[in-house]
mmCIF file of C-alpha atoms in Angstrom:
data_model
loop_
_atom_site.group_PDB
_atom_site.id
_atom_site.type_symbol
_atom_site.label_atom_id
_atom_site.label_comp_id
_atom_site.label_asym_id
_atom_site.label_seq_id
_atom_site.Cartn_x
_atom_site.Cartn_y
_atom_site.Cartn_z
ATOM 1 C CA UNK G 69 -69.089 134.590 -63.991
ATOM 2 C CA UNK G 70 -72.849 133.896 -64.803
ATOM 3 C CA UNK G 71 -73.098 136.979 -66.904
ATOM 4 C CA UNK G 72 -70.243 135.880 -69.095
ATOM 5 C CA UNK G 73 -71.721 132.310 -69.292
ATOM 6 C CA UNK G 74 -75.075 133.531 -70.519
ATOM 7 C CA UNK G 75 -73.519 136.228 -72.951
ATOM 8 C CA UNK G 76 -70.641 134.101 -74.451
ATOM 9 C CA UNK G 77 -71.052 130.383 -73.709
ATOM 10 C CA UNK G 78 -74.803 130.105 -74.231
ATOM 11 C CA UNK G 79 -74.734 131.829 -77.676
ATOM 12 C CA UNK G 80 -71.680 129.705 -78.583
ATOM 13 C CA UNK G 81 -73.572 126.503 -77.734
ATOM 14 C CA UNK G 82 -76.454 127.556 -80.114
ATOM 15 C CA UNK G 83 -74.037 128.276 -82.885
ATOM 16 C CA UNK G 84 -72.230 124.949 -82.228
ATOM 17 C CA UNK G 85 -75.520 123.088 -82.406
ATOM 18 C CA UNK G 86 -76.396 124.744 -85.710
ATOM 19 C CA UNK G 87 -72.952 123.985 -87.221
ATOM 20 C CA UNK G 88 -73.368 120.365 -86.095
ATOM 21 C CA UNK G 89 -76.686 120.296 -87.978
ATOM 22 C CA UNK G 90 -75.694 122.153 -91.195
ATOM 23 C CA UNK G 91 -72.159 120.675 -91.492
ATOM 24 C CA UNK G 92 -72.633 116.923 -91.982
ATOM 25 C CA UNK G 93 -76.204 117.267 -93.500
ATOM 26 C CA UNK G 94 -75.175 120.109 -95.754
ATOM 27 C CA UNK G 95 -72.135 118.156 -97.110
ATOM 28 C CA UNK G 96 -74.519 115.239 -97.906
ATOM 29 C CA UNK G 97 -76.980 117.661 -99.618
ATOM 30 C CA UNK G 98 -74.117 119.173 -101.756
ATOM 31 C CA UNK G 99 -73.044 115.554 -102.622
ATOM 32 C CA UNK G 100 -76.475 114.788 -103.815
ATOM 33 C CA UNK G 101 -76.646 118.083 -105.660
ATOM 34 C CA UNK G 102 -73.384 117.227 -107.506
ATOM 35 C CA UNK G 103 -74.671 113.939 -108.511
ATOM 36 C CA UNK G 104 -78.011 115.400 -109.795
ATOM 37 C CA UNK G 105 -76.035 118.008 -111.631
ATOM 38 C CA UNK G 106 -73.970 115.364 -113.379
ATOM 39 C CA UNK G 107 -76.937 113.509 -114.464
ATOM 40 C CA UNK G 108 -78.740 116.663 -115.672
ATOM 41 C CA UNK G 109 -81.607 116.670 -113.212
ATOM 42 C CA UNK G 110 -83.524 119.823 -113.135
ATOM 43 C CA UNK G 111 -83.474 119.830 -109.271
ATOM 44 C CA UNK G 112 -79.691 120.408 -109.461
ATOM 45 C CA UNK G 113 -80.270 123.910 -110.567
ATOM 46 C CA UNK G 114 -81.275 124.893 -107.037
ATOM 47 C CA UNK G 115 -78.246 126.426 -105.303
ATOM 48 C CA UNK G 116 -76.610 124.383 -102.548
ATOM 49 C CA UNK G 117 -76.470 127.671 -100.538
ATOM 50 C CA UNK G 118 -80.251 127.295 -100.120
ATOM 51 C CA UNK G 119 -79.802 123.768 -98.470
ATOM 52 C CA UNK G 120 -77.008 125.068 -96.213
ATOM 53 C CA UNK G 121 -79.065 128.120 -95.036
ATOM 54 C CA UNK G 122 -82.076 126.123 -94.319
ATOM 55 C CA UNK G 123 -80.192 123.534 -92.390
ATOM 56 C CA UNK G 124 -78.255 126.144 -90.430
ATOM 57 C CA UNK G 125 -81.543 128.058 -89.503
ATOM 58 C CA UNK G 126 -83.139 124.779 -88.375
ATOM 59 C CA UNK G 127 -79.946 124.161 -86.219
ATOM 60 C CA UNK G 128 -80.252 127.611 -84.740
ATOM 61 C CA UNK G 129 -83.918 127.010 -83.769
ATOM 62 C CA UNK G 130 -83.062 123.675 -82.160
ATOM 63 C CA UNK G 131 -79.925 125.072 -80.392
ATOM 64 C CA UNK G 132 -81.951 128.051 -79.074
ATOM 65 C CA UNK G 133 -84.718 125.833 -77.841
ATOM 66 C CA UNK G 134 -82.218 123.321 -76.106
ATOM 67 C CA UNK G 135 -80.094 126.077 -74.599
ATOM 68 C CA UNK G 136 -82.674 128.724 -73.409
ATOM 69 C CA UNK G 137 -85.827 126.464 -72.826
ATOM 70 C CA UNK G 138 -85.112 122.783 -72.501
ATOM 71 C CA UNK G 139 -81.997 123.247 -70.302
ATOM 72 C CA UNK G 140 -84.163 124.824 -67.489
ATOM 73 C CA UNK G 141 -87.438 122.871 -68.089
ATOM 74 C CA UNK G 142 -86.380 120.034 -65.956
ATOM 75 C CA UNK G 143 -88.858 117.040 -66.084
ATOM 76 C CA UNK G 144 -89.175 114.217 -63.534
ATOM 77 C CA UNK G 145 -89.501 110.772 -65.317
ATOM 78 C CA UNK G 146 -91.156 108.087 -63.190
ATOM 79 C CA UNK G 147 -90.192 104.503 -64.140
ATOM 80 C CA UNK G 148 -91.687 101.478 -62.269
ATOM 81 C CA UNK G 149 -89.269 98.604 -62.255
ATOM 82 C CA UNK G 150 -90.537 95.072 -61.591
ATOM 83 C CA UNK G 151 -88.188 92.983 -59.526
ATOM 84 C CA UNK G 152 -88.554 89.234 -58.970
ATOM 85 C CA UNK G 153 -88.807 87.891 -55.423
ATOM 86 C CA UNK G 154 -88.717 91.433 -54.018
ATOM 87 C CA UNK G 155 -89.086 91.485 -50.214
ATOM 88 C CA UNK G 156 -92.581 92.826 -49.294
ATOM 89 C CA UNK G 157 -90.932 95.452 -47.215
ATOM 90 C CA UNK G 158 -89.188 96.989 -50.298
ATOM 91 C CA UNK G 159 -92.302 97.271 -52.465
ATOM 92 C CA UNK G 160 -92.620 100.703 -53.720
ATOM 93 C CA UNK G 161 -88.996 101.505 -52.642
ATOM 94 C CA UNK G 162 -87.900 104.583 -54.716
ATOM 95 C CA UNK G 163 -84.710 105.770 -55.993
ATOM 96 C CA UNK G 164 -84.173 109.432 -57.330
ATOM 97 C CA UNK G 165 -81.597 109.386 -60.014
ATOM 98 C CA UNK G 166 -79.626 112.383 -61.192
ATOM 99 C CA UNK G 167 -77.344 111.918 -64.039
ATOM 100 C CA UNK G 168 -75.004 114.134 -66.550
ATOM 101 C CA UNK G 169 -75.653 117.383 -64.624
ATOM 102 C CA UNK G 170 -72.331 118.745 -66.101
ATOM 103 C CA UNK G 171 -71.578 121.563 -63.530
ATOM 104 C CA UNK G 172 -70.070 124.397 -65.568
ATOM 105 C CA UNK G 173 -70.824 127.441 -67.533
ATOM 106 C CA UNK G 174 -74.174 126.118 -68.829
ATOM 107 C CA UNK G 175 -75.535 124.947 -65.349
ATOM 108 C CA UNK G 176 -75.870 128.138 -63.398
ATOM 109 C CA UNK G 177 -75.989 127.780 -59.583
ATOM 110 C CA UNK G 178 -79.561 128.837 -59.285
ATOM 111 C CA UNK G 179 -80.431 125.903 -61.767
ATOM 112 C CA UNK G 180 -78.648 123.027 -60.082
ATOM 113 C CA UNK G 181 -79.794 124.128 -56.674
ATOM 114 C CA UNK G 182 -83.423 124.001 -57.854
ATOM 115 C CA UNK G 183 -82.810 120.562 -59.352
ATOM 116 C CA UNK G 184 -81.293 119.396 -56.140
ATOM 117 C CA UNK G 185 -84.186 120.655 -54.235
ATOM 118 C CA UNK G 186 -86.729 119.099 -56.524
ATOM 119 C CA UNK G 187 -84.883 115.703 -56.387
ATOM 120 C CA UNK G 188 -85.003 115.913 -52.488
ATOM 121 C CA UNK G 189 -88.556 116.888 -52.524
ATOM 122 C CA UNK G 190 -89.766 113.744 -54.375
ATOM 123 C CA UNK G 191 -89.942 111.719 -51.161
ATOM 124 C CA UNK G 192 -87.377 108.963 -52.522
ATOM 125 C CA UNK G 193 -85.833 106.527 -50.241
ATOM 126 C CA UNK G 194 -82.387 106.865 -51.870
ATOM 127 C CA UNK G 195 -80.679 109.321 -54.163
ATOM 128 C CA UNK G 196 -78.258 108.144 -56.798
ATOM 129 C CA UNK G 197 -75.829 110.258 -58.880
ATOM 130 C CA UNK G 198 -74.638 108.361 -62.054
ATOM 131 C CA UNK G 199 -71.766 110.277 -63.442
ATOM 132 C CA UNK G 200 -70.716 113.224 -65.409
ATOM 133 C CA UNK G 201 -70.935 115.786 -62.635
ATOM 134 C CA UNK G 202 -68.564 118.133 -64.645
ATOM 135 C CA UNK G 203 -67.704 118.648 -68.167
ATOM 136 C CA UNK G 204 -64.084 118.956 -67.729
ATOM 137 C CA UNK G 205 -61.369 120.565 -65.519
ATOM 138 C CA UNK G 206 -61.367 121.525 -61.830
ATOM 139 C CA UNK G 207 -63.037 124.908 -62.176
ATOM 140 C CA UNK G 208 -66.456 123.800 -60.994
ATOM 141 C CA UNK G 209 -65.701 121.348 -58.263
ATOM 142 C CA UNK G 210 -67.048 123.638 -55.612
ATOM 143 C CA UNK G 211 -70.335 123.434 -57.545
ATOM 144 C CA UNK G 212 -70.270 119.762 -57.476
ATOM 145 C CA UNK G 213 -69.656 119.789 -53.757
ATOM 146 C CA UNK G 214 -72.413 122.288 -53.065
ATOM 147 C CA UNK G 215 -74.895 120.423 -55.326
ATOM 148 C CA UNK G 216 -74.408 117.018 -53.612
ATOM 149 C CA UNK G 217 -74.754 118.647 -50.216
ATOM 150 C CA UNK G 218 -78.151 119.809 -51.250
ATOM 151 C CA UNK G 219 -79.745 116.389 -52.094
ATOM 152 C CA UNK G 220 -80.809 114.115 -49.352
ATOM 153 C CA UNK G 221 -82.917 110.948 -48.765
ATOM 154 C CA UNK G 222 -83.588 108.664 -45.749
ATOM 155 C CA UNK G 223 -81.116 105.942 -47.018
ATOM 156 C CA UNK G 224 -78.495 108.324 -48.169
ATOM 157 C CA UNK G 225 -76.741 109.498 -51.354
ATOM 158 C CA UNK G 226 -74.678 107.146 -53.508
ATOM 159 C CA UNK G 227 -72.655 108.002 -56.687
ATOM 160 C CA UNK G 228 -70.565 106.513 -59.482
ATOM 161 C CA UNK G 229 -68.157 108.258 -61.863
ATOM 162 C CA UNK G 230 -68.746 109.208 -65.468
ATOM 163 C CA UNK G 231 -66.042 109.758 -68.268
ATOM 164 C CA UNK G 232 -66.194 113.540 -67.900
ATOM 165 C CA UNK G 233 -65.500 113.110 -64.282
ATOM 166 C CA UNK G 234 -61.893 112.202 -65.362
ATOM 167 C CA UNK G 235 -61.364 114.996 -67.950
ATOM 168 C CA UNK G 236 -58.729 117.191 -66.426
ATOM 169 C CA UNK G 237 -58.839 115.608 -62.971
ATOM 170 C CA UNK G 238 -58.538 112.230 -61.543
ATOM 171 C CA UNK G 239 -59.849 112.401 -57.922
ATOM 172 C CA UNK G 240 -61.353 115.852 -57.879
ATOM 173 C CA UNK G 241 -64.893 114.883 -58.620
ATOM 174 C CA UNK G 242 -64.859 111.945 -56.365
ATOM 175 C CA UNK G 243 -63.448 113.974 -53.465
ATOM 176 C CA UNK G 244 -65.948 116.721 -54.087
ATOM 177 C CA UNK G 245 -68.967 114.358 -53.947
ATOM 178 C CA UNK G 246 -67.623 112.703 -50.841
ATOM 179 C CA UNK G 247 -67.212 116.155 -49.180
ATOM 180 C CA UNK G 248 -70.755 116.913 -50.247
ATOM 181 C CA UNK G 249 -72.035 113.853 -48.382
ATOM 182 C CA UNK G 250 -72.190 111.048 -50.972
ATOM 183 C CA UNK G 251 -70.742 107.652 -50.765
ATOM 184 C CA UNK G 252 -68.821 107.007 -54.102
ATOM 185 C CA UNK G 253 -68.869 103.521 -55.413
ATOM 186 C CA UNK G 254 -65.926 102.460 -57.674
ATOM 187 C CA UNK G 255 -66.071 99.013 -58.761
ATOM 188 C CA UNK G 256 -67.637 97.976 -55.462
ATOM 189 C CA UNK G 257 -70.881 97.231 -53.895
ATOM 190 C CA UNK G 258 -72.648 97.630 -50.438
ATOM 191 C CA UNK G 259 -75.515 95.892 -48.815
ATOM 192 C CA UNK G 260 -78.270 98.334 -47.632
ATOM 193 C CA UNK G 261 -80.756 97.605 -44.991
ATOM 194 C CA UNK G 262 -83.412 100.237 -45.284
ATOM 195 C CA UNK G 263 -85.384 101.477 -42.215
ATOM 196 C CA UNK G 264 -88.453 100.086 -43.644
ATOM 197 C CA UNK G 265 -87.194 96.475 -43.637
ATOM 198 C CA UNK G 266 -85.642 94.200 -46.221
ATOM 199 C CA UNK G 267 -82.243 94.458 -47.811
ATOM 200 C CA UNK G 268 -80.647 94.883 -51.196
ATOM 201 C CA UNK G 269 -77.223 95.223 -52.829
ATOM 202 C CA UNK G 270 -76.296 98.490 -54.344
ATOM 203 C CA UNK G 271 -73.361 98.162 -56.870
ATOM 204 C CA UNK G 272 -71.418 100.911 -58.539
ATOM 205 C CA UNK G 273 -69.489 100.226 -61.717
ATOM 206 C CA UNK G 274 -66.579 102.642 -62.642
ATOM 207 C CA UNK G 275 -66.393 104.322 -65.960
ATOM 208 C CA UNK G 276 -66.102 102.360 -69.094
ATOM 209 C CA UNK G 277 -64.834 105.195 -71.488
ATOM 210 C CA UNK G 278 -61.658 105.527 -69.461
ATOM 211 C CA UNK G 279 -61.569 101.734 -69.105
ATOM 212 C CA UNK G 280 -61.771 101.765 -65.326
ATOM 213 C CA UNK G 281 -64.773 99.517 -65.392
ATOM 214 C CA UNK G 282 -64.353 96.112 -63.686
ATOM 215 C CA UNK G 283 -67.660 94.251 -63.448
ATOM 216 C CA UNK G 284 -66.183 91.184 -61.902
ATOM 217 C CA UNK G 285 -64.676 93.143 -59.071
ATOM 218 C CA UNK G 286 -67.928 95.197 -58.686
ATOM 219 C CA UNK G 287 -70.010 92.106 -58.239
ATOM 220 C CA UNK G 288 -67.371 90.033 -56.283
ATOM 221 C CA UNK G 289 -69.338 90.408 -53.091
ATOM 222 C CA UNK G 290 -72.774 89.534 -54.656
ATOM 223 C CA UNK G 291 -72.520 85.836 -53.865
ATOM 224 C CA UNK G 292 -72.516 86.534 -50.250
ATOM 225 C CA UNK G 293 -76.165 88.018 -50.635
ATOM 226 C CA UNK G 294 -77.518 86.050 -53.478
ATOM 227 C CA UNK G 295 -81.027 86.208 -52.134
ATOM 228 C CA UNK G 296 -80.994 90.076 -52.149
ATOM 229 C CA UNK G 297 -82.161 92.043 -55.029
ATOM 230 C CA UNK G 298 -79.331 94.064 -56.686
ATOM 231 C CA UNK G 299 -79.233 97.591 -58.207
ATOM 232 C CA UNK G 300 -76.391 98.277 -60.519
ATOM 233 C CA UNK G 301 -75.320 101.776 -61.204
#
């Protein structure tokens, strides 16, 4: 439930962030302290607890900002990509890319729906989803299906898989994205002919973490359309 996620998962994430900051950096500070103590440096008389406390507080501040502010302050980054020999009809062609949404306790329904609505409102020609739609397991596949069903573009929605999409499930995420209306590319490519004219190849590489990626297979049909631009997801 959303209430449990916000009262348990979110504070846990803040504390985890603080521990990840204070742990390794605190250990390094204690090592330096020990060396300084051995050589008799005056600085070594400062208690290591001071380093650890300061680092942990810094981690809590960072974790609080990331969890309660940055998580919902979604920004749109606009990137212009020059493409050689691009057909004139495709000049200005736009892809809206959503990646690493990690449907789960930290992505409430209202938030991913607002992200989907914003992506669809950008006026992009094509929407691409580039993996990690979940964190793990099968508990949020309904959210994946719902999210994908809420993004749209004139030339459709295409997706590839990320490593987390295989944590606790094999086909669940791919099936959910297909049911939501996306075309899932798994080491394969398609030739798209947009309504505005021209053509290009959209290729989707499988996940590298789980050793499913096969670039040669993904690009196997590229030779049939060498004159077309190619976008590799």
